[in-house]
Amino acid sequence: MGSLRVDEQWLEAFHGLLESSAYAVAFTGAGVSAESGIPTFRGNEGIWRKYPPALYGNLPGLALAFLFRKRRLARLASEVLTTLLDASPNPCHHALALLEREGPLRAVITQNVDDLHRAAGSIRVLELHGNAFRLRCSRCGLRMDVDRDKAREVREKLLKPDITRRGLLAALMEYAEACVSCGGRTRPDVVLFGESLPAETMNQAMEEASRCDLLLVLGTSSVVYPAAIIPRMALESGARLVEVNPQPSFVSARAHLRIPLPAGAFFASYLERFA
Ligand SMILES: [Zn+2]
């Protein structure tokens, strides 16, 4: 990060846009998590390279893995937990939390499931793909936060090299404990392959996109539907758009300001200069 030069003009232009905004919204993607040590799920280091999504990225696949590939499933679960537990917010997360407290930012719409926006202190976070540190009751729909200490204990159990199927089941059940309200089964509240996005959250996100006068598109190439809808709706409603991402995307041409840097690196300079 240190070698990246952050142009003073970008900082001034970005600050100017924020100052003239009454209702800003941020839209974040995998690039923001990557700077906190969470590899892009589909990237070269990504989890789906080692564990094909057709086998592990959906509930039926996971059930089969439980029956026939229990050690590999235990390894996958422990790797995901380790990655998530070891990650901490970077300057992008911190800046967005600050801009919500003291600036014009009203909401963060995120495609990330790592909970780092809330960890940094953001309050209004719309999680389009859910949250890995939350469970959802399959019967009554209640959502429950997962305690980090418990997640660490479960990870230790999953790491046992001689884990049995019973041991694996016990660890998974310990993580996905029964619903505190109805006793029903719970599952991680994340969107797996082939599942649709939470409709209510998506509606709120679209509402925010059409309401804002400034959209910050951070660390996302936003090419995948339905995420692609968010910048489009903001532009169609007349919002200005800032893109912070090393690679250009389909919104680049229509961005009022494009900063070709990783968001965390840019916001580190921004916080230094303006916070
Ligand atoms: Zn329930």
Tab-separated table of N, CA, C and O and ligand atoms in Angstrom, residues 137 140 179 182, ligand 1:
chain	number	residue	atom	x	y	z
A	137	CYS	N	-32.973	-18.464	11.093
A	137	CYS	CA	-33.825	-19.616	11.404
A	137	CYS	C	-34.581	-20.038	10.158
A	137	CYS	O	-35.208	-19.229	9.491
A	140	CYS	N	-38.711	-19.749	11.409
A	140	CYS	CA	-39.388	-18.470	11.660
A	140	CYS	C	-38.641	-17.270	11.076
A	140	CYS	O	-39.133	-16.152	11.116
A	179	CYS	N	-32.657	-22.062	16.980
A	179	CYS	CA	-33.270	-20.733	17.078
A	179	CYS	C	-33.706	-20.467	18.519
A	179	CYS	O	-34.356	-21.313	19.144
A	182	CYS	N	-37.918	-20.156	18.358
A	182	CYS	CA	-38.837	-21.263	18.082
A	182	CYS	C	-38.149	-22.629	18.165
A	182	CYS	O	-38.796	-23.656	18.003
B	1	ZN	ZN	-37.064	-19.670	14.728
